[in-house]
Each structure stands twice: as C-alpha cells, then as structure tokens.
Coordinates of C-alpha atoms in Angstrom, one line a residue:
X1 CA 122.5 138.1 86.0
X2 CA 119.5 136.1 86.7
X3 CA 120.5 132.4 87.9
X4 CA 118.2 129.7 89.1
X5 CA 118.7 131.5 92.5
X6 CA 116.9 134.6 91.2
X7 CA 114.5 132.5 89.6
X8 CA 113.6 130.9 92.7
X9 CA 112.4 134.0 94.1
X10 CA 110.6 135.7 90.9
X11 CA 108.8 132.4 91.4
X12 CA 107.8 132.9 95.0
X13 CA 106.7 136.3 94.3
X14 CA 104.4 135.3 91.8
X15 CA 102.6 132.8 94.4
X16 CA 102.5 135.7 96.8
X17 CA 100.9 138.0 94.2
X18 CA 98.3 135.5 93.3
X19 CA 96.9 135.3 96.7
X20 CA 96.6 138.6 96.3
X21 CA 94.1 137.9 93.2
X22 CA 96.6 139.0 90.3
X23 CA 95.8 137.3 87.6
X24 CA 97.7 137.7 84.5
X25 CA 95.6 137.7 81.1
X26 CA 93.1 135.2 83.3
X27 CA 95.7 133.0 84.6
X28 CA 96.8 132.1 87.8
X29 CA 100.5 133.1 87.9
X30 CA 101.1 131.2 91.2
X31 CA 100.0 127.7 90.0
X32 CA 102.3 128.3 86.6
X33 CA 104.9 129.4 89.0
X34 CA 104.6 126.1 91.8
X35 CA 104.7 123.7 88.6
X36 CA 108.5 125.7 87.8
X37 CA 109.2 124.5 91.6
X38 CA 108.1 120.8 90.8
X39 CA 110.8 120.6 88.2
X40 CA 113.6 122.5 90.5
X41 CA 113.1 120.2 92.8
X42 CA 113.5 117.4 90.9
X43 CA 116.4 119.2 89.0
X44 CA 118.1 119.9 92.8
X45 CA 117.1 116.3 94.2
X46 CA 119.1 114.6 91.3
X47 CA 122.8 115.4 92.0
X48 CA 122.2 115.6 95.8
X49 CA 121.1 112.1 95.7
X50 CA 124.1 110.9 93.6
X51 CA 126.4 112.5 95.5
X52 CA 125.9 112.5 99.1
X53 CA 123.3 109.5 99.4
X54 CA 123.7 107.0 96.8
X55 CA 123.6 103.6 98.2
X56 CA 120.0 102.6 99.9
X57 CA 121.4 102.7 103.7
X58 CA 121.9 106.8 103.3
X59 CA 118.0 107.3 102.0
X60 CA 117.4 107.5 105.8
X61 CA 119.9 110.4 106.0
X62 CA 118.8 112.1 102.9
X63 CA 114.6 112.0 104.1
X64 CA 116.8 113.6 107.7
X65 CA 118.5 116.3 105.0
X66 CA 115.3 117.0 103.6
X67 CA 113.6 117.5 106.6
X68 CA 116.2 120.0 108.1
X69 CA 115.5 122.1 104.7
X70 CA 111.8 122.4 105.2
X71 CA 111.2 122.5 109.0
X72 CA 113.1 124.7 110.9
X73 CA 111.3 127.7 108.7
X74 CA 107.9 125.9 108.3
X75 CA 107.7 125.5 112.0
X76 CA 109.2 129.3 112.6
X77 CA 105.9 130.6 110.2
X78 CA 103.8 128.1 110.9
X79 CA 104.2 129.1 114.6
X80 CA 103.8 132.9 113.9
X81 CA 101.1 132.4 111.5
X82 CA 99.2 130.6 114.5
X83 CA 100.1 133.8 116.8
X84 CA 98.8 136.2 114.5
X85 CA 95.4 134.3 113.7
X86 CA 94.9 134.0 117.9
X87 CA 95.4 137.5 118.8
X88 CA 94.5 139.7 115.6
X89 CA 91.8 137.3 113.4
X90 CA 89.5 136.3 116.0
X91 CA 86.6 135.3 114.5
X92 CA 87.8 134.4 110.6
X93 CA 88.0 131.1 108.5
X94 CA 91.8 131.0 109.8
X95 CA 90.5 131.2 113.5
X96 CA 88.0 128.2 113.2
X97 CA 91.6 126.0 111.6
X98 CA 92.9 127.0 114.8
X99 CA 92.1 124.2 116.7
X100 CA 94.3 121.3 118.8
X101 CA 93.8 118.5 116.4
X102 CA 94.4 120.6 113.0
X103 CA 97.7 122.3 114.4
X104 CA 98.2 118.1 115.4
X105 CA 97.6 117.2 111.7
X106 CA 99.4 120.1 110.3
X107 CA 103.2 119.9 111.4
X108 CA 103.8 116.5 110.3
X109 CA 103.3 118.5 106.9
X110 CA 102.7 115.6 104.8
X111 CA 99.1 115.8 105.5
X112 CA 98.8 118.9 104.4
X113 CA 99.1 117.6 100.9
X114 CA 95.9 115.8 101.2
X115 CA 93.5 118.6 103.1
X116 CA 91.4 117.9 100.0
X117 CA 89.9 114.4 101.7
X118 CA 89.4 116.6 105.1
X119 CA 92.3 114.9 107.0
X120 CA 93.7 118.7 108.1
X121 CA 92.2 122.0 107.1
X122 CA 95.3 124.4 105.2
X123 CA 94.3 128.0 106.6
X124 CA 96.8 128.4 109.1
X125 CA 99.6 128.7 106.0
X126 CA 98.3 128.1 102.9
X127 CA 101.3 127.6 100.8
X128 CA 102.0 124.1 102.9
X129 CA 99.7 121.7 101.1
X130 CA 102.8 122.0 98.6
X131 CA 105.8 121.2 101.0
X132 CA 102.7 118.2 101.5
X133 CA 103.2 117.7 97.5
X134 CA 107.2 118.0 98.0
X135 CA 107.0 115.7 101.4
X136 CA 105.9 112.8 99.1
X137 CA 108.1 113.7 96.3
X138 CA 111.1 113.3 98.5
X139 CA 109.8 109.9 100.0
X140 CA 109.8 108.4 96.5
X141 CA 112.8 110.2 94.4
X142 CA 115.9 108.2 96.5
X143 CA 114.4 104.8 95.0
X144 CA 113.4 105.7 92.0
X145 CA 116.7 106.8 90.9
X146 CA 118.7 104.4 92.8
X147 CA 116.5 101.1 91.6
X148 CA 116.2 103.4 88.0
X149 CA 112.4 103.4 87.8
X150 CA 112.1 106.9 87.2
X151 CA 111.1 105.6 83.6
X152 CA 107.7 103.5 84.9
X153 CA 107.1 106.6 87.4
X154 CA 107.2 109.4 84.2
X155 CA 104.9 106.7 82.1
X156 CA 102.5 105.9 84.9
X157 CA 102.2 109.8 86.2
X158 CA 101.6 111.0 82.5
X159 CA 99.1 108.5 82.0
X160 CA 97.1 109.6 85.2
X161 CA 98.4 113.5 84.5
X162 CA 96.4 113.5 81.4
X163 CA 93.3 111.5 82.4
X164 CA 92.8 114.4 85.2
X165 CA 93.1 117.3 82.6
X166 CA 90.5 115.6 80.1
X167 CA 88.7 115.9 82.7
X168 CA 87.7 111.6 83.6
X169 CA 89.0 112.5 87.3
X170 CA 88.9 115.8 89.4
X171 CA 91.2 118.1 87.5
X172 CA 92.8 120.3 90.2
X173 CA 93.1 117.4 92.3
X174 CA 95.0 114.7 90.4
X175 CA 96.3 117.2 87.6
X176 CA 98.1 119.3 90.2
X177 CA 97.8 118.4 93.9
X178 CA 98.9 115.1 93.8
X179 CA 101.8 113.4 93.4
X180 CA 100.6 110.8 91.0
X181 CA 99.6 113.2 88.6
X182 CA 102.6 115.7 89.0
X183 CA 105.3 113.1 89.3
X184 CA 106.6 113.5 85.7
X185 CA 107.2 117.2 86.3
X186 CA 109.2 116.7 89.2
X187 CA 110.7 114.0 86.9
X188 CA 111.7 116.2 84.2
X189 CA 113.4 118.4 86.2
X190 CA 115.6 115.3 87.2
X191 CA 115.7 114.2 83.5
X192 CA 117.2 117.9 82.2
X193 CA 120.1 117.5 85.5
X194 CA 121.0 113.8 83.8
X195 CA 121.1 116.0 80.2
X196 CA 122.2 113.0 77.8
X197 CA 120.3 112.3 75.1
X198 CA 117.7 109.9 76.5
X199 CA 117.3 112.9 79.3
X200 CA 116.6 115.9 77.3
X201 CA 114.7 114.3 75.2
X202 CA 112.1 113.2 77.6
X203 CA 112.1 116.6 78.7
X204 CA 111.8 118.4 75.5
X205 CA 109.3 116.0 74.1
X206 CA 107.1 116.6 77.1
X207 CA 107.5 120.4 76.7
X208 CA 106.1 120.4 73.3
X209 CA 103.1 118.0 74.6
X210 CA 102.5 120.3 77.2
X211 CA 102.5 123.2 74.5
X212 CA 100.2 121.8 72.5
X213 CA 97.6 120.9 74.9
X214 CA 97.5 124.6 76.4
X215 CA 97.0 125.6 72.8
X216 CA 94.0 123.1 72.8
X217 CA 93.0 124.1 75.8
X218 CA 93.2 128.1 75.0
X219 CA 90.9 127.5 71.5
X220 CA 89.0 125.5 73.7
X221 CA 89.4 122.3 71.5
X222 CA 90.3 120.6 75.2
X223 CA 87.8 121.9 77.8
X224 CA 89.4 124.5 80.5
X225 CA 89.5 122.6 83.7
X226 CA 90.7 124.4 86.9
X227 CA 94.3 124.8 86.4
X228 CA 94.9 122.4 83.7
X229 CA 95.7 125.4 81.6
X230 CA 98.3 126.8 84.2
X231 CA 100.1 123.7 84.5
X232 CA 100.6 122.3 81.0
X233 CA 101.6 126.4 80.8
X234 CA 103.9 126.0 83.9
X235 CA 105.6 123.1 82.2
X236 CA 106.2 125.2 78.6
X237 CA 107.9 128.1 80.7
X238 CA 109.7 126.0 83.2
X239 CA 110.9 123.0 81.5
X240 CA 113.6 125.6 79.2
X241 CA 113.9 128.1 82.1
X242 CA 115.8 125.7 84.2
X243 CA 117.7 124.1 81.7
X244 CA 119.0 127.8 80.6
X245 CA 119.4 129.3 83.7
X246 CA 121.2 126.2 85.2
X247 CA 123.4 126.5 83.1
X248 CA 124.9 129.6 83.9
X249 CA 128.1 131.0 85.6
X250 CA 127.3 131.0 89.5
X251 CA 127.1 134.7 91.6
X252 CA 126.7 135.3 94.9
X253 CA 123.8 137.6 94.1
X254 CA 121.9 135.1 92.6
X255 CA 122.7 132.5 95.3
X256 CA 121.4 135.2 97.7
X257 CA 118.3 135.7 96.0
X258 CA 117.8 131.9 96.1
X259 CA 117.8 131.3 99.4
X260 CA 115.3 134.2 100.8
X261 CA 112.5 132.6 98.3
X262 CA 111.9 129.8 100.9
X263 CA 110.8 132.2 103.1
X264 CA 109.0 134.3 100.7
X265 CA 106.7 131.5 99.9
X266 CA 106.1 131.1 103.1
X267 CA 105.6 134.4 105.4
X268 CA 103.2 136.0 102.6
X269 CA 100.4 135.0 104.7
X270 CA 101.3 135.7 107.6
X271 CA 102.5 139.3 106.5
X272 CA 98.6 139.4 104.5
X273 CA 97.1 138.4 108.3
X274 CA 98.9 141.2 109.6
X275 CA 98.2 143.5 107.6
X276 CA 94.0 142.5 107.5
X277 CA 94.3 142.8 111.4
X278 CA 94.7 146.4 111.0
X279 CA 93.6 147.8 107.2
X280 CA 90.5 146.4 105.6
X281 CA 92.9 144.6 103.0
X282 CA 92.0 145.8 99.1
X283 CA 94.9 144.4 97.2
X284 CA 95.6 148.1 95.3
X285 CA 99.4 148.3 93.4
X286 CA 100.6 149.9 97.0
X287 CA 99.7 147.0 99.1
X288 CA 100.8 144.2 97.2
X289 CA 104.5 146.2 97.0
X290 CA 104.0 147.0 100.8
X291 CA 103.0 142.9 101.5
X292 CA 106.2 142.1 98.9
X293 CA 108.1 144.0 100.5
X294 CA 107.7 143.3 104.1
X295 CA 108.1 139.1 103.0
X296 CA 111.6 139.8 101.5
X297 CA 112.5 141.4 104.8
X298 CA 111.5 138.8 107.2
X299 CA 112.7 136.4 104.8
X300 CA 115.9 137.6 104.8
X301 CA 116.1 137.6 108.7
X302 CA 114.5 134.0 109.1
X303 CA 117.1 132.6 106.7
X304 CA 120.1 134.4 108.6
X305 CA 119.0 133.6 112.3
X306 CA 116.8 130.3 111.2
X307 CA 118.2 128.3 107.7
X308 CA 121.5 128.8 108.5
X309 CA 121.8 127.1 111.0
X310 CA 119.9 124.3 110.2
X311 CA 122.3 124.6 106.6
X312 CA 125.6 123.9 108.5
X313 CA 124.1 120.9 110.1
X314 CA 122.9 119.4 106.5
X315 CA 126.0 119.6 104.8
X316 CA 127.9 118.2 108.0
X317 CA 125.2 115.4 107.5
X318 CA 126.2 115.2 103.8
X319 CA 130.1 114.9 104.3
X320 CA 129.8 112.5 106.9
X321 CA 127.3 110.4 104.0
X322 CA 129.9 110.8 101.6
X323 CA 132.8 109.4 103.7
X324 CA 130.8 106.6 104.9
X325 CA 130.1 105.2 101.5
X326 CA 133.1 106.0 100.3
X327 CA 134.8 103.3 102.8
X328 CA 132.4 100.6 101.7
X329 CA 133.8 98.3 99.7
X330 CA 134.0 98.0 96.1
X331 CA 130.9 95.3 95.3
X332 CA 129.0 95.4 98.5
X333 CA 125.8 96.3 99.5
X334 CA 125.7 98.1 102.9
X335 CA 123.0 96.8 104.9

C-alpha cells in the first residue's frame, strides 16, 4: 500500500525522469513533483519540532538534526559526482564547475539555493540548489512555529508567490527557487500536520487557488510563465496527496521505500555522468529504466552503509532534547 514513504520515492523518480527530458503532456513532472517535497517537508518538520525541540535553546540542536539528514549523503554524491566529472567528463559544462572555489561555495549547500545571482555554479549535482531551498526552510520553520508567525509568513510568501507568477518579478526565480515565494507551500504542509479547522482550511483554500490559477493559466487567461503552471499544479496534486496518504496505516515497505528516495534524488546524476562517459546518452525507454534502475541500487547501499548511521546518531540527539526540556521547569524559559 502506497504510504508517504512510497510517495517519497515516486516523487524522486519523477525528478530523475525529467532530467532526462520526459515531459508529461508539456509539463515538467520534476518541478510538480519538488513542490509535493516543499509540503512534506513542512508536513515532517511540524511534529519533529514539537516534539523533540520545542523550547528556543533546542533550535541549535534541531538545525544539528537537520544537518545530519542532508550531509552525510550530499557529501557521499557530491564527492562521487566530483570523481566522475574529473576522470570521465573532461572537457564538459560539469568540468569547467569543477573548480577550488565552486566545490568551496558548494558544500556549505545553502548557497546552492542562490546559483541564480552567480555565487556558486550547480553542475556538479544539480538536484542541490533544492536542499539550498530546504537549507533556508529549516533555518526559519523552528521560530516561526515556536513564536506562531507561521500566519504572517503564509500571508507575506503568497503575496510575493503570486506577484512572481503574474509575472511583475522573474517567475522561476521567486515563484519557485526561493524561499520567499515558496514559503506557504512548505507552510501548508505544516498546516495539514496541525489538521484543526483553522489548519485545513488554509490548506484546502489554497489548493483550490492554486487550481484555479493552473486552469487560467492552461486557457491562457494568466500568461504561461516558466514553471508557474507546474507549481500551482504541484500544489493541486500534493496538497490532498499527503493529507491521504499520511493518514494511513504504517508498513515497513513503505517506510523502506521512503528512505532510498533521498538518495534517488540525488545519485541520478551522477549515474547520467556515468553512463555519458561511456554511451553517447539518448534518453530512449531502455536508458531511462537502466539510469532508474542503477539510482535505486546505489541508493539502497548509500542509505545502509551512509544514512544509517548518521540516523542512530539523530534520534540519540532527539532523546537526549526531549529529556532535557522535559527537566526544565514548569514556567521557565531555558536560556
């Protein structure tokens, strides 16, 4: 049964597949797909900030937690990624990236959610300008939920959200790269987790928005924009995907399925570099199965030897959080 697990990694492949150049009735399935990841995130975010790091001294722990989920794989692909380009791309795009200060600008990851202004250059592993996106995302969340200004955040975001797909600002830019235009995705996802009334009915009312500006912008009432259709799509599809499919009975399949789309996202790339080293690459039906298939393996053994690891030392993190605050006392602040 598919879970949010399973979800995870149908989303993944769809990323993968769309650097490939599938296209699905002329739109990009991997943007639609990253915007369902926005609203995970901020679904998963929720309850592991009330939980484990709910009092301001812990956000130092939780941006620690955070970084334990994206690096130890990041670096892993990252690192690979540079290895391939070196010895089997001599000469490409990729190989000009390869240079001291970009791989300097890159790890950090954070920056690679603004290559757009030229401070790094995102050919090394493509897919990261998003963990850039999620970076910032995780930097803000802890206070807007503890302070409870997620309200002013969704306002704000949706205000600059639609001035970028109208169009008044660089669409692809502040419509879907940035966090001030994206915020109330991530935001919704945290809105269906807190599913009251006020909370899914945030998130419902901004799905039917959302619905009715791809509509505009399929008849062409609203001009087409690069991506503004995918994402306003992305947020009809996702927004009652993970409200459904969080809601179901947990299996270990799913959970399974779940945790190998991290890597998925990530080693496509490096598998495509691979494979371009020795093929001239035409993405036919064969090679896009052969490219899937070969991420889902190396996935699978990057998460075994690499994120479990790094796992056990999170929640060890988490249940150390927990039993600090719990032995603060009731009606003080911890410093």
């Amino acid at each position: 049964m598919m879970g949010v697990g399973s979800y995870r990694l149908l989303l993944a492949m769809l990323v993968a597949i769309s650097h490939m150049g599938v296209m699905f009735v002329g739109f990009n399935p991997g943007v639609v797909a990253v915007v369902s990841f926005l609203i995970i995130s901020g679904f998963v975010m929720t309850p592991l900030i009330d939980r484990s790091y709910n009092v301001p001294g812990k956000i130092g722990l939780f941006y620690l937690d955070r970084l334990l989920r994206l690096y130890p794989q990041f670096l892993l692909y990252f690192v690979l990624s540079c290895a391939v380009i070196h010895f089997l791309l001599p000469g490409t795009p990729q190989a000009a990236a390869l240079t001291i200060e970009n791989i300097a600008t890159s790890l950090p990851i954070v920056p690679l959610g603004f290559y757009m202004f030229g401070i790094t250059v995102p050919e090394i592993l493509p897919p990261g300008w998003s963990l850039g996106l999620e970076m910032c995302f995780y930097l803000l969340i802890p206070f807007l939920i503890l302070y409870k200004a997620r309200g002013i955040a969704f306002a704000v975001s949706v205000t600059v959200f639609l001035v970028a797909s109208l169009g008044y600002v660089n669409t692809d830019i502040y419509g879907y790269r940035l966090l001030p235009g994206v915020l109330f995705i991530f935001l919704c996802g945290s809105y269906l987790y807190h599913a009251q009334a006020k909370g899914l009915w945030v998130a419902s009312i901004t799905t039917v928005v959302a619905a009715i500006m791809f509509l505009a912008i399929v008849v062409g009432f609203i001009p087409r924009r690069p991506f503004n259709a995918e994402v306003t799509l992305g947020i009809v599809l996702g927004v009652p995907a993970v409200h459904v499919l969080s809601r179901l009975k947990h299996h270990w399949m799913d959970e399974f399925l779940g945790n190998i789309s991290y890597g998925v996202f990530l080693n496509h790339f490096v598998v495509m570099y691979v494979l371009r080293a020795f093929w001239p690459v035409e993405y036919s039906a064969l090679m896009i199965t052969l490219v899937l298939v070969l991420s889902l393996a190396l996935s699978g053994l990057s998460y075994y030897c690499v994120e479990r690891p790094a796992l056990k030392l999170r929640h060890a993190l988490r249940a150390g959080a927990k039993r600090e605050i719990a032995q603060i006392p009731v009606g003080r602040t911890p410093a």
